[in-house]
Coordinates of C-alpha atoms in Angstrom, one line a residue:
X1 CA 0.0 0.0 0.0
X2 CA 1.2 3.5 -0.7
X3 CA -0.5 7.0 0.1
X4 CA 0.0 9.8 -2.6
X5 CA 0.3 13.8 -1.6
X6 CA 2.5 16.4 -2.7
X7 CA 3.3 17.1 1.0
X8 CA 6.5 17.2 2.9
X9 CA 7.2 13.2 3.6
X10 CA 8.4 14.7 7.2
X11 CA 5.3 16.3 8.2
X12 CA 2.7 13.8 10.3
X13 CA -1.0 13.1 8.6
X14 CA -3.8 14.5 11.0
X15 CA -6.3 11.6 11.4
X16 CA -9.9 12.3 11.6
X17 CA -13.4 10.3 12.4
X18 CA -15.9 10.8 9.8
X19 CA -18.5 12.6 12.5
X20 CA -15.9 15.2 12.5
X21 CA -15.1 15.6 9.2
X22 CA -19.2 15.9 8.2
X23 CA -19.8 18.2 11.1
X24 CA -16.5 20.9 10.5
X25 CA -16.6 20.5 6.4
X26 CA -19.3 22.9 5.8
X27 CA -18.1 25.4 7.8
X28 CA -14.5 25.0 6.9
X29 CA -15.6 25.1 3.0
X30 CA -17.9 28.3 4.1
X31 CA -14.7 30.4 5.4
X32 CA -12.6 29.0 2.4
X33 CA -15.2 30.6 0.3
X34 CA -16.2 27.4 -1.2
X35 CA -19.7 26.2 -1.9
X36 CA -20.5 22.2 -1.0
X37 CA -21.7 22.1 -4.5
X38 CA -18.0 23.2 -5.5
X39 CA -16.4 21.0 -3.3
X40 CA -18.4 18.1 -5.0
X41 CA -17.3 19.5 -8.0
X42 CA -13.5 19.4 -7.1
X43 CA -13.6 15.9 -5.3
X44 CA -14.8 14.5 -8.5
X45 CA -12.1 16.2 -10.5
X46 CA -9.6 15.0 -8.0
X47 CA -11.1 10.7 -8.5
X48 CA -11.0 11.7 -12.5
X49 CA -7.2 12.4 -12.2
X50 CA -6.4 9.7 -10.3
X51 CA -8.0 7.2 -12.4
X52 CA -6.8 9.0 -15.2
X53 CA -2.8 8.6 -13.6
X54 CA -3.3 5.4 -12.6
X55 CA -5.3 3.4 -15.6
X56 CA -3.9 5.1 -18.6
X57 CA -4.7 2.7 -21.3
X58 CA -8.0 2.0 -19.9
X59 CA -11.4 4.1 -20.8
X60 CA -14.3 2.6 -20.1
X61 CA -15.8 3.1 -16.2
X62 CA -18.4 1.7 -14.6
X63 CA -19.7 4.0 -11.9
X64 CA -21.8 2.2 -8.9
X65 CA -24.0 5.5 -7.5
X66 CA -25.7 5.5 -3.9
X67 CA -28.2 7.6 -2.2
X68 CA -26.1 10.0 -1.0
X69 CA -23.3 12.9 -1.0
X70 CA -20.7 10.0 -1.9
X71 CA -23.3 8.7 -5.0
X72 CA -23.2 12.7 -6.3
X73 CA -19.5 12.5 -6.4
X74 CA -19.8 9.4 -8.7
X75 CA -21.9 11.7 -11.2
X76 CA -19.4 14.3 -10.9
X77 CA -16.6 11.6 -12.2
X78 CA -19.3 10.1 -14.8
X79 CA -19.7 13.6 -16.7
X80 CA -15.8 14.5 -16.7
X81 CA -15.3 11.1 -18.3
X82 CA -17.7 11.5 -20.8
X83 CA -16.1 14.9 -21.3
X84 CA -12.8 13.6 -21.9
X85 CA -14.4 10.7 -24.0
X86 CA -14.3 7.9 -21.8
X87 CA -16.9 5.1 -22.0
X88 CA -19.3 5.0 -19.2
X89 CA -21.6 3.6 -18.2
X90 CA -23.7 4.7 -14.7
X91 CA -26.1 2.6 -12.4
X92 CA -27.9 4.4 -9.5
X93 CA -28.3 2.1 -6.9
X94 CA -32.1 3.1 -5.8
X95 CA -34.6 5.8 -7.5
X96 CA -32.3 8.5 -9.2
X97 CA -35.6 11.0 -8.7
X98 CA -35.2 10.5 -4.8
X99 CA -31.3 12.6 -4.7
X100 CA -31.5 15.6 -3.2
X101 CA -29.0 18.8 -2.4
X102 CA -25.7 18.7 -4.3
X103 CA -25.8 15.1 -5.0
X104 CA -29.5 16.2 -7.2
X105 CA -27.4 18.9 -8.2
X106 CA -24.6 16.9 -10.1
X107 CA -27.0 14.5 -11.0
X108 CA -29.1 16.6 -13.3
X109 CA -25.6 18.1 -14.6
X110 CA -25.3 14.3 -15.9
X111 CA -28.1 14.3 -17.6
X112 CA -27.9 17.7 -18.5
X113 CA -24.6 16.6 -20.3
X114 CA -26.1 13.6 -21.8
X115 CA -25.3 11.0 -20.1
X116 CA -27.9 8.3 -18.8
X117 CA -28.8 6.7 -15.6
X118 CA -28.7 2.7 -15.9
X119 CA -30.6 0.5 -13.7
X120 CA -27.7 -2.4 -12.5
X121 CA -29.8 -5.3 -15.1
X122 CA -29.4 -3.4 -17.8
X123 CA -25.3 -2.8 -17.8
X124 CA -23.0 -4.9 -19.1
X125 CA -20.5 -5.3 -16.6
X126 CA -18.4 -6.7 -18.7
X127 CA -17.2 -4.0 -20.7
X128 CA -15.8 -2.0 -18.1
X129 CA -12.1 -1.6 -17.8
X130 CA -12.4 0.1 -14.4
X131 CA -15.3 0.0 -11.6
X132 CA -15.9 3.3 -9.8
X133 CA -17.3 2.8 -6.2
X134 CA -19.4 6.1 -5.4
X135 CA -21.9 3.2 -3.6
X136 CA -22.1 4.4 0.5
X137 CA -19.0 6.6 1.6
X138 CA -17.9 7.4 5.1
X139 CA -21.4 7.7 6.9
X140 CA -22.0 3.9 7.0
X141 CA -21.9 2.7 11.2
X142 CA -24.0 -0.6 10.6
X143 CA -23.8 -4.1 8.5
X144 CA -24.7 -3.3 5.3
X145 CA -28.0 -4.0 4.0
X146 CA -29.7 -5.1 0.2
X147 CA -29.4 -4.3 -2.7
X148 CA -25.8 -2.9 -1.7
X149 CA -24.6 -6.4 0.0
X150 CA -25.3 -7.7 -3.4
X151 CA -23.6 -4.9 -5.4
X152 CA -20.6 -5.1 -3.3
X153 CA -20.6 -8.6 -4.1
X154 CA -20.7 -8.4 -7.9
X155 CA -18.0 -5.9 -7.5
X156 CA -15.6 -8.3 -5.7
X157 CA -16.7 -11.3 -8.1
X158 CA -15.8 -9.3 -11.4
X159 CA -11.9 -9.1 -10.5
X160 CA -11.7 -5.4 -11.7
X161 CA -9.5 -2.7 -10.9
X162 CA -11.4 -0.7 -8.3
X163 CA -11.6 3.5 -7.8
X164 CA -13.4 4.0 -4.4
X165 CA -14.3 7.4 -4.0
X166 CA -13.7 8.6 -0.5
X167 CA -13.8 4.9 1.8
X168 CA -14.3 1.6 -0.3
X169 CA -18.3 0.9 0.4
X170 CA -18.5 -1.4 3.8
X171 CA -15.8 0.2 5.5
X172 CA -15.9 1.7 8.5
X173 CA -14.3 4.7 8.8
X174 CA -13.8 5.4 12.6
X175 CA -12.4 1.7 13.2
X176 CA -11.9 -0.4 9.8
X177 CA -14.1 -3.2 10.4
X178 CA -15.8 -4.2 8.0
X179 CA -19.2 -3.9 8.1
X180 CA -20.6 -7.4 6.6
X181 CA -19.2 -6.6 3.9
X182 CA -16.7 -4.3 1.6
X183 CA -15.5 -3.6 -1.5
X184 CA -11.8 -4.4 -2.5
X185 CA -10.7 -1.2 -4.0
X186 CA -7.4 -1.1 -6.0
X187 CA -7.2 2.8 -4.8
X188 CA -8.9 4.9 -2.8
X189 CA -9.2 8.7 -3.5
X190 CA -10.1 10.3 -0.1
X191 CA -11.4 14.2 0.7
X192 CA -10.7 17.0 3.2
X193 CA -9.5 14.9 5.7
X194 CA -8.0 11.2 6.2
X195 CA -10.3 9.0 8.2
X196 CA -9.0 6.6 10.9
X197 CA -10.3 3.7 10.5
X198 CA -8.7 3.4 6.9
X199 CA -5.2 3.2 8.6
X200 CA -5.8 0.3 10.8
X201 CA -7.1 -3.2 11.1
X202 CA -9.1 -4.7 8.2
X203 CA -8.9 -1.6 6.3
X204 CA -5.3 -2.7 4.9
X205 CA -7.0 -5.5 3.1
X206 CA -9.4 -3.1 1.0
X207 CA -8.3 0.8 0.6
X208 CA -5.4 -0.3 -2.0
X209 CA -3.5 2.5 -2.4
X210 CA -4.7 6.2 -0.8
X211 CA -4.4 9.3 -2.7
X212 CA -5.7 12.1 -0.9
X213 CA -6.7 15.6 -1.5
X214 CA -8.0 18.2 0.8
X215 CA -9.9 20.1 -1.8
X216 CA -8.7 23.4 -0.8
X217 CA -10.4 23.9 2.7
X218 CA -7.6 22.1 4.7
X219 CA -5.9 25.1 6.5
X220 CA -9.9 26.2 7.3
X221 CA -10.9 22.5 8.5
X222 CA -7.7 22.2 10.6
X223 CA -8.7 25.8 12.3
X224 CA -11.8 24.1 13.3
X225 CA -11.2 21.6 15.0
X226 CA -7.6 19.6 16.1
X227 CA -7.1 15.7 16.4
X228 CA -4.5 13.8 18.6
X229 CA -4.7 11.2 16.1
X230 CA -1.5 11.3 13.7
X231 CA -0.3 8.9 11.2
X232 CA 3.4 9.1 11.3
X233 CA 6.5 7.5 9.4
X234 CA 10.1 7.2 10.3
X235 CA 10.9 10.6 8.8
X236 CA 8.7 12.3 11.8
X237 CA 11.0 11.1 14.3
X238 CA 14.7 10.5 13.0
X239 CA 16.2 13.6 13.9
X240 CA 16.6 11.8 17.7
X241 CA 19.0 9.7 15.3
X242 CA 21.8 12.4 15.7
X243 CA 25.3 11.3 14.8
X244 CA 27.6 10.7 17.3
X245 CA 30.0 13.2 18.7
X246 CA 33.5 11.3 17.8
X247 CA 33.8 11.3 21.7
X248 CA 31.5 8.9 22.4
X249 CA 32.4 5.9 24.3
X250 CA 30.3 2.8 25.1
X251 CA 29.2 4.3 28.9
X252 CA 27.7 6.8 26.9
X253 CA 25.4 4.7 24.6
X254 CA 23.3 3.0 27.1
X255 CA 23.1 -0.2 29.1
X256 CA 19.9 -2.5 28.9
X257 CA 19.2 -5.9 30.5
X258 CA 16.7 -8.4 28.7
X259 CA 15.0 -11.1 31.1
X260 CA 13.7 -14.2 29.3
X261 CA 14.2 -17.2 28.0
X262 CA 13.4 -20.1 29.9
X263 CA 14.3 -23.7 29.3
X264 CA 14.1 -24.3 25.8
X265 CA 13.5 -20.8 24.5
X266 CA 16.9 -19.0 23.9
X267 CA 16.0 -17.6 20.5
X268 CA 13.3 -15.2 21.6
X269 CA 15.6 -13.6 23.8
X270 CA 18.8 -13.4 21.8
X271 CA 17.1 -11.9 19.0
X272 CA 15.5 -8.9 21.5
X273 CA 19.2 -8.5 22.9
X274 CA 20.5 -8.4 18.8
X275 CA 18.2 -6.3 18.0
X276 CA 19.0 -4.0 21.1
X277 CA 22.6 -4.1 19.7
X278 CA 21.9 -3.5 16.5
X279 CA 19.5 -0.4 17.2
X280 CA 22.4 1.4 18.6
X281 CA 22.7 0.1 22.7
X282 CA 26.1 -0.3 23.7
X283 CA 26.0 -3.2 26.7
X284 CA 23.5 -5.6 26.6
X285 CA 23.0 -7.7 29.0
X286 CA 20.9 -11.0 28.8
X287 CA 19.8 -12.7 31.9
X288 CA 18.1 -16.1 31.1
X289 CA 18.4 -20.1 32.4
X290 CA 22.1 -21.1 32.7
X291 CA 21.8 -23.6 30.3
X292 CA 21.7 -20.4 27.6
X293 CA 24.9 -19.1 28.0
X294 CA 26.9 -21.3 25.8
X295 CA 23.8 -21.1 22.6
X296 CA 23.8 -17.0 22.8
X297 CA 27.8 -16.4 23.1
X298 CA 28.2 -19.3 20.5
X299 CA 26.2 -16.9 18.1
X300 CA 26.7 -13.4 19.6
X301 CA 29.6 -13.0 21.6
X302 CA 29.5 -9.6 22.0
X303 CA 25.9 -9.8 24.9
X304 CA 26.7 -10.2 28.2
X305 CA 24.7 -13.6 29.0
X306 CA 24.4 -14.3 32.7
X307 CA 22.5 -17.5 34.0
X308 CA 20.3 -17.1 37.0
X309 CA 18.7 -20.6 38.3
X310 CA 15.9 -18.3 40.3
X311 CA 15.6 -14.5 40.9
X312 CA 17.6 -13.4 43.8
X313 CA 17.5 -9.9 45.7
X314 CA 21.8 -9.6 44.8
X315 CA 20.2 -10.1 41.1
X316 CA 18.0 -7.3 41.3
X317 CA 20.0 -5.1 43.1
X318 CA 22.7 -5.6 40.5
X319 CA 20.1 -5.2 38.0
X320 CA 18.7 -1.6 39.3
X321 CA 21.6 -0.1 39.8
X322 CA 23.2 -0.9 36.4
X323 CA 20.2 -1.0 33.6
X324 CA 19.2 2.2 32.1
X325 CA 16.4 0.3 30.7
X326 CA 14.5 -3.6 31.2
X327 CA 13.0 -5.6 28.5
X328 CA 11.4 -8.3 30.2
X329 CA 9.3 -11.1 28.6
X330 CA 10.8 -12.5 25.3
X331 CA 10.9 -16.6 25.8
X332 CA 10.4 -16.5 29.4
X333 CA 7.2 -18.8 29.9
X334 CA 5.0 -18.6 32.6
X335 CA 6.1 -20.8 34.9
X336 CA 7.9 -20.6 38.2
X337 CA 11.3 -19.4 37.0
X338 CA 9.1 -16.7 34.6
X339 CA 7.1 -15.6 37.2
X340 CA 10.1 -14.9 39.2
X341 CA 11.9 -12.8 36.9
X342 CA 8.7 -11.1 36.5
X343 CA 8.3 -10.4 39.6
X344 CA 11.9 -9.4 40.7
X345 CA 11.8 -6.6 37.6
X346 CA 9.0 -5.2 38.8
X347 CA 10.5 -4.5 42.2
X348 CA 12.8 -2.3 40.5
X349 CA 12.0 1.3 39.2
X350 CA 14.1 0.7 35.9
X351 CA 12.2 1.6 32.8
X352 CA 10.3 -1.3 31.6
X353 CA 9.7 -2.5 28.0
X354 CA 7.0 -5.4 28.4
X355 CA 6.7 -8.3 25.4
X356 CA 5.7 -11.4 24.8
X357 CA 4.9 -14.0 28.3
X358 CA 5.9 -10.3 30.5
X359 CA 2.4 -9.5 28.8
X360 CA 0.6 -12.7 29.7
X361 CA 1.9 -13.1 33.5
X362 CA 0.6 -9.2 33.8
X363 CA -2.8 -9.9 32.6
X364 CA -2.9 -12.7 35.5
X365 CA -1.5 -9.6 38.1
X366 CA -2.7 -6.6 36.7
X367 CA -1.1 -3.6 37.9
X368 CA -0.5 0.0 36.4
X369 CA 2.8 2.1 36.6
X370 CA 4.0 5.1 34.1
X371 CA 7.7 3.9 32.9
X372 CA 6.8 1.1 30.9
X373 CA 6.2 -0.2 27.4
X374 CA 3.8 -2.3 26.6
X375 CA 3.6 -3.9 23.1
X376 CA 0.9 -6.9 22.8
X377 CA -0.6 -8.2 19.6
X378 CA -4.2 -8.7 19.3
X379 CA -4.3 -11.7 21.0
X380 CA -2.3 -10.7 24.4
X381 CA -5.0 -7.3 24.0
X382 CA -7.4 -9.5 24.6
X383 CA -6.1 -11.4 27.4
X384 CA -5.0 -8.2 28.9
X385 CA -8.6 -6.7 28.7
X386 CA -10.3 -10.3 29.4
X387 CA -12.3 -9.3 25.9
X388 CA -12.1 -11.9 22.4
X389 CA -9.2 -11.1 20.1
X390 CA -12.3 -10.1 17.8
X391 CA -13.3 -7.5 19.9
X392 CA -10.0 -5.4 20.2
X393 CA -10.4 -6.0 16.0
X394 CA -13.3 -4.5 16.1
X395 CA -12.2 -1.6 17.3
X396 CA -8.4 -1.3 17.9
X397 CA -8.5 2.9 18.7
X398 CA -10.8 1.8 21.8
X399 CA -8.9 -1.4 22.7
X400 CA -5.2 0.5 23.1
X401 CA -7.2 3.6 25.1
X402 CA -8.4 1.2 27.0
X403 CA -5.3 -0.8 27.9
X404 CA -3.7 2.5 28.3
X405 CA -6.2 3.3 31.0
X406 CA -5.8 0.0 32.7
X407 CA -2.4 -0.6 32.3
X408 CA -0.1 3.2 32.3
X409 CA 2.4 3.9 30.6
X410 CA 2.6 3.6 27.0
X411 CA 0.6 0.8 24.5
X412 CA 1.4 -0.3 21.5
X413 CA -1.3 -2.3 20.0
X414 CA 0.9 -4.3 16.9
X415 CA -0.9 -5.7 13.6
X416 CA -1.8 -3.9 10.8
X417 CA -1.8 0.0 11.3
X418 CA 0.0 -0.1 14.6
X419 CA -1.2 2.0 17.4
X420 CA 1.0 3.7 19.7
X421 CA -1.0 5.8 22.8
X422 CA -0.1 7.5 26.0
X423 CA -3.5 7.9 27.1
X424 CA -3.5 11.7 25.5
X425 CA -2.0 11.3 22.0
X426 CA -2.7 8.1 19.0
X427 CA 0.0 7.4 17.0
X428 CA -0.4 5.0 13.5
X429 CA 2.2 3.6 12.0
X430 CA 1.3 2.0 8.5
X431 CA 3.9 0.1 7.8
X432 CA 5.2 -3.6 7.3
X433 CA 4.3 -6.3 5.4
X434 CA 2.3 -9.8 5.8
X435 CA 6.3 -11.7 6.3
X436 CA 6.6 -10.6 9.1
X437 CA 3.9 -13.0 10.3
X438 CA 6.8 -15.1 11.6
X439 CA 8.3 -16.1 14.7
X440 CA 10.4 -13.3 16.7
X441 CA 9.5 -10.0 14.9
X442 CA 7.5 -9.0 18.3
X443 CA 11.3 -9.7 20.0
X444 CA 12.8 -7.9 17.4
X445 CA 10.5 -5.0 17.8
X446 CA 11.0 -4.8 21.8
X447 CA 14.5 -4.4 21.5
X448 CA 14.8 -2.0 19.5
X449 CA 12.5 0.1 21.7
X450 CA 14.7 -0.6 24.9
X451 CA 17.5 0.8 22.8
X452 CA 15.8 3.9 21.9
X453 CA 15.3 4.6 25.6
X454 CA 18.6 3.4 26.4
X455 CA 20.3 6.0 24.5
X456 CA 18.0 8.8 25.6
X457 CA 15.0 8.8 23.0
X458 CA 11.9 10.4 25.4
X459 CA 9.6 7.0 25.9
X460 CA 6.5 8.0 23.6
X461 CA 8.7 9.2 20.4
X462 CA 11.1 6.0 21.2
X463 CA 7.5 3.5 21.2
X464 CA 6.8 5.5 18.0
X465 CA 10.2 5.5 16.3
X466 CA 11.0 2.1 17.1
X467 CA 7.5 1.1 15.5
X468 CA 8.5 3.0 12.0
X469 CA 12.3 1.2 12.0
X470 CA 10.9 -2.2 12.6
X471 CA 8.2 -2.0 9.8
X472 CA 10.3 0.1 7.5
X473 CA 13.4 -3.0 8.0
X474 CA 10.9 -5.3 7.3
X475 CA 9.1 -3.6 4.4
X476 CA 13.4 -3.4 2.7
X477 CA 13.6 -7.1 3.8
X478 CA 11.1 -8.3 1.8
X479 CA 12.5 -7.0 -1.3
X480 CA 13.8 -10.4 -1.8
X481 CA 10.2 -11.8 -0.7
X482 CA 8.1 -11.8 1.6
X483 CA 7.5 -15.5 2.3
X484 CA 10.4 -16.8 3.9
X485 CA 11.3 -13.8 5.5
X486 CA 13.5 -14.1 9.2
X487 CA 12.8 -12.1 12.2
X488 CA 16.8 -11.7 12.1
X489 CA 16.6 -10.6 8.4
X490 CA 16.0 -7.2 9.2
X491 CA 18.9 -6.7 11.4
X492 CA 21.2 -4.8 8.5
X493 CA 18.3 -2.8 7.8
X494 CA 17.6 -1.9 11.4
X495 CA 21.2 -0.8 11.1
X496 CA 20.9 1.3 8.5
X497 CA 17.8 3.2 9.7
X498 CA 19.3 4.3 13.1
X499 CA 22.1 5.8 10.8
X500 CA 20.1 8.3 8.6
X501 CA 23.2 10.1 8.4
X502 CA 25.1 7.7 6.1
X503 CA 21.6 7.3 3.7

C-alpha cells in the first residue's frame, strides 16, 4: 500500500473520524469561500485524475451510485469522463428522482450533459475496464444491507480494478471493520480529511492505495477543530537519530538488560538482545536459564549472558543499579522461574519495555505504573482486557485507550496499522508487510524500543520511532520476498535506519 500527496514526507497526517469531518466540512468550506456544490465539484475532478494517472490505457468506467453525498461524487466523475471521451456507463443504486442537495445537483448536470442513468440489469459489466465505487462513503456505522450487500458482491466477483471514492463501500471509517461486507478497492481517492479507521485493522486489506486531497479547505478545516490522532513515518522522528560526537564511548550509549528465555527458548531472547545491539545500545545484557549461555555467546559474543537458576535480591539489586532500561518477557514462559523474573523486575523502578509472556503473567496480576512499554498483539490485548481477540479488532483505537487506562504507561497495539497511545495522544504507524507473520518479529521490535530509551529517545517518540524502524526494515527485507522472511533478516536494515546520516 502507498498513500500519494504532494506534502513534505516529514510532516505527520492529521487523522480524523468521519463525524468530524461531516460536522467541520461545511463550515470550513464556508470560510474558504467554497460552496459544497463546488467541493463536490472538485472531489470528482480530483477521483477523474487519479484514475486518469493510474489506468492510462484504460477508458471505459463503470460508476456504482448511492443515495447520497458519496453517490453525487460518482456523477461528478461520470460527466468528466464522458467529457474527456471515456466510456461510461452509470447505475444508481435506488430511485435517481429521490437525490437531493448537491448530489440532485450533479446528478441533473449528468443528464444535463447527456449521459444516462442505468438501472444495474441493464449494464454490461463486462465491458468496463475500471469499476468506480461512489456506492455508500464514510457515513456507514452498521452491516450493510440489500441491494448494496449484493452490489458489493458483484464488484468483488468481477476481478476489476477498483476506484473508491472517498472509503471503499462497507468500510468503516472510525475503526476499519468491515461492516458485513466491503469492497476491495485497488485505490482509494479520499477528501478534506483522512479517516482513521482506513489506517488500521481490516482496512489494509481493501483501501489499495490512498491518494488524498483536501480540496482546498484544509488550512480552514484544521482551524476548526484539532485531532491527537497522527499517522506518522520514520521521517517524523529521525532527527533523535543524531550522529555521534566522535567522543563517544560505550558508557555513553546505554546499558539494557533483557530477562527471558526459559528452558528451551533462547531464540526469543537473543534476538531482543540483537536487535538491542543492533538499534544502537552499547551493553547488553541477557539474563536467562544457565543452560543459555553457551547457545547466545556461540552466536553473539559480544551480549553479556548471565545464568540465573531463580531470581535473587543480589540479582535485582545488580540489576537496578546498572540497567538504564528492562526488556522483560521475550521466551520467558510462565512458569515458576518466569514468574520470578517477573516479579523481581517489577520491584525495580528501571524503565520497563513489556513483550511477549511479561504480557501474559501481567494480565494474571494486573497492575498499572507510568515507565513502561507495553507492546501486545491482538491476541495478548485480549487477554490483557479479558475481551475476544475479535473484539479489540473491532475496534483497535478503543482497545489500546483502554489498555492504556488500565495498564499506564505507554501501548502499542501491533498488527496492521500499529497503534502507539499514551493515554493523550494516538499514534499510526502504517507500515510492514504480511512476512513478518513469523516467529520473533515482536522480539525484534522490543528491542529495539529498549534501545531507543537506552540511549535517551523520550519513551512516547522511542515507542513511536521504534515502531516506523521495525516495519520500514521489514518492508526493505522483503525486497527479496516476503515468504520466507526471518525475524533476524531485518537486522542490517535496522542498522541502516538508526544511521540516517550515512543514507
Amino acid at each position: 500500500m502507498t498513500e500519494f500527496e504532494v506534502s513534505p514526507a516529514s510532516l505527520p497526517y492529521k487523522l480524523y473520524t468521519p463525524e468530524q469531518v461531516r460536522t467541520y466540512e461545511p463550515v470550513a468550506a464556508q470560510i474558504a469561500g467554497a460552496t459544497l456544490a463546488a467541493l463536490m465539484e472538485r472531489a470528482g475532478e480530483a477521483c477523474f485524475n487519479a484514475i486518469k494517472r493510474r489506468w492510462l490505457n484504460k477508458q471505459r468506467l463503470l460508476i456504482l451510485c448511492g443515495r447520497g453525498n458519496n453517490g453525487g461524487d460518482g456523477y461528478v466523475i461520470a460527466r468528466l469522463a464522458r467529457q474527456h471521451s471515456f466510456g461510461v456507463q452509470l447505475i444508481q443504486v435506488g430511485d435517481a428522482s429521490t437525490l437531493t442537495g448537491e448530489a440532485a445537483q450533479a446528478r441533473d448536470k449528468w443528464l444535463q450533459s447527456g449521459g444516462q442513468v442505468l438501472p444495474f440489469d441493464e449494464a454490461n459489466l463486462e465491458q468496463a475496464d475500471i469499476i468506480v465505487d461512489a456506492l455508500l462513503g464514510t457515513g456507514l456505522n452498521r452491516p450493510v444491507e440489500a441491494p448494496f450487500d449484493y452490489m458489493i458482491e458483484v464488484i468483488n466477483q468481477l476481478g476489476k480494478p477498483v476506484c473508491s471514492v472517498d472509503i471503499p463501500s462497507g468500510l468503516c471509517g472510525n475503526t476499519g471493520k468491515v461492516l458485513g461486507v466491503a469492497v476491495h478497492a485497488e485505490m482509494t481517492v479520499s477528501f478534506v480529511a483522512r479517516k482513521q479507521g482506513m489506517y488500521t485493522g481490516r482496512a489494509a486489506d481493501y483501501v489499495g492505495d490512498i491518494e488524498f486531497d483536501e480540496l482546498g479547505i484544509r488550512q480552514a478545516f484544521q482551524a476548526q477543530i484539532d485531532s491527537h490522532v497522527e499517522q506518522v513515518r520514520y521521517a517524523n522522528f529521525k532527527h533523535f537519530l543524531r550522529a555521534r560526537q566522535r567522543t563517544y564511548h560505550k558508557g555513553m550509549c546505554g546499558k539494557v538488560y533483557v530477562v527471558g528465555g526459559d528452558l528451551g527458548m533462547p531464540g526469543a531472547i537473543r534476538l531482543a538482545a540483537e536487535a538491542c545491539q543492533r538499534a544502537g545500545a552499547a551493553i547488553v545484557t541477557v539474563i536467562s536459564r544457565p543452560e543459555h549461555i553457551g547457545p547466545i555467546l556461540a552466536h553473539r559474543p559480544e551480549l553479556i549472558v548471565a545464568g540465573a537458576q531463580t531470581a535473587s535480591p543480589t540479582l535485582r539489586q545488580t540489576i537496578a543499579d546498572v540497567a538504564k532500561v528492562i526488556v522483560v518477557g521475550p521466551g520467558m514462559g510462565t512458569d515458576n522461574w518466569g514468574q520470578s523474573m517477573f516479579s523481581m523486575v517489577l520491584e525495580t523502578e528501571v524503565p520497563l519495555v513489556i513483550d511477549a509472556d511479561g504480557l501474559n503473567i501481567l494480565a494474571d496480576n494486573v497492575s498499572k505504573r507510568d515507565n513502561w512499554i507495553l507492546t501486545p498483539h491482538p491476541g495478548e490485548a485480549a487477554r490483557l482486557l479479558g475481551i475476544s481477540i475479535e473484539d479489540v479488532e473491532l475496534d483497535r483505537f478503543a482497545a489500546a485507550a483502554a489498555l492504556q487506562k488500565k495498564y499506564g504507561g505507554i501501548v502499542i497495539l501491533k498488527g496492521s496499522g500499529t497503534l502507539v497511545t499514551n493515554g493523550t495522544y494516538m499514534r499510526v504507524c502504517r507500515v510492514g508487510n504480511p512476512g513478518m507473520a513469523s516467529g520473533g518479529m515482536g522480539d525484534i521490535l522490543s528491542g529495539i524500543i529498549g534501545s531507543l530509551l537506552a540511549q535517551g529517545v523520550p519513551p512516547f517518540e522511542a515507542a513511536c520511532l521504534a515502531v516506523c524502524i521495525h516495519g520500514d526494515a521489514a518492508d526493505l527485507a522483503a525486497e527479496q520476498g516476503e515468504r520466507g522472511m526471518l525475524a533476524s533478516d531485518l537486522y542490517p536494515h535496522v542498522r541502516r535506519l538508526v544511521n540516517p546520516s550515512n543514507d
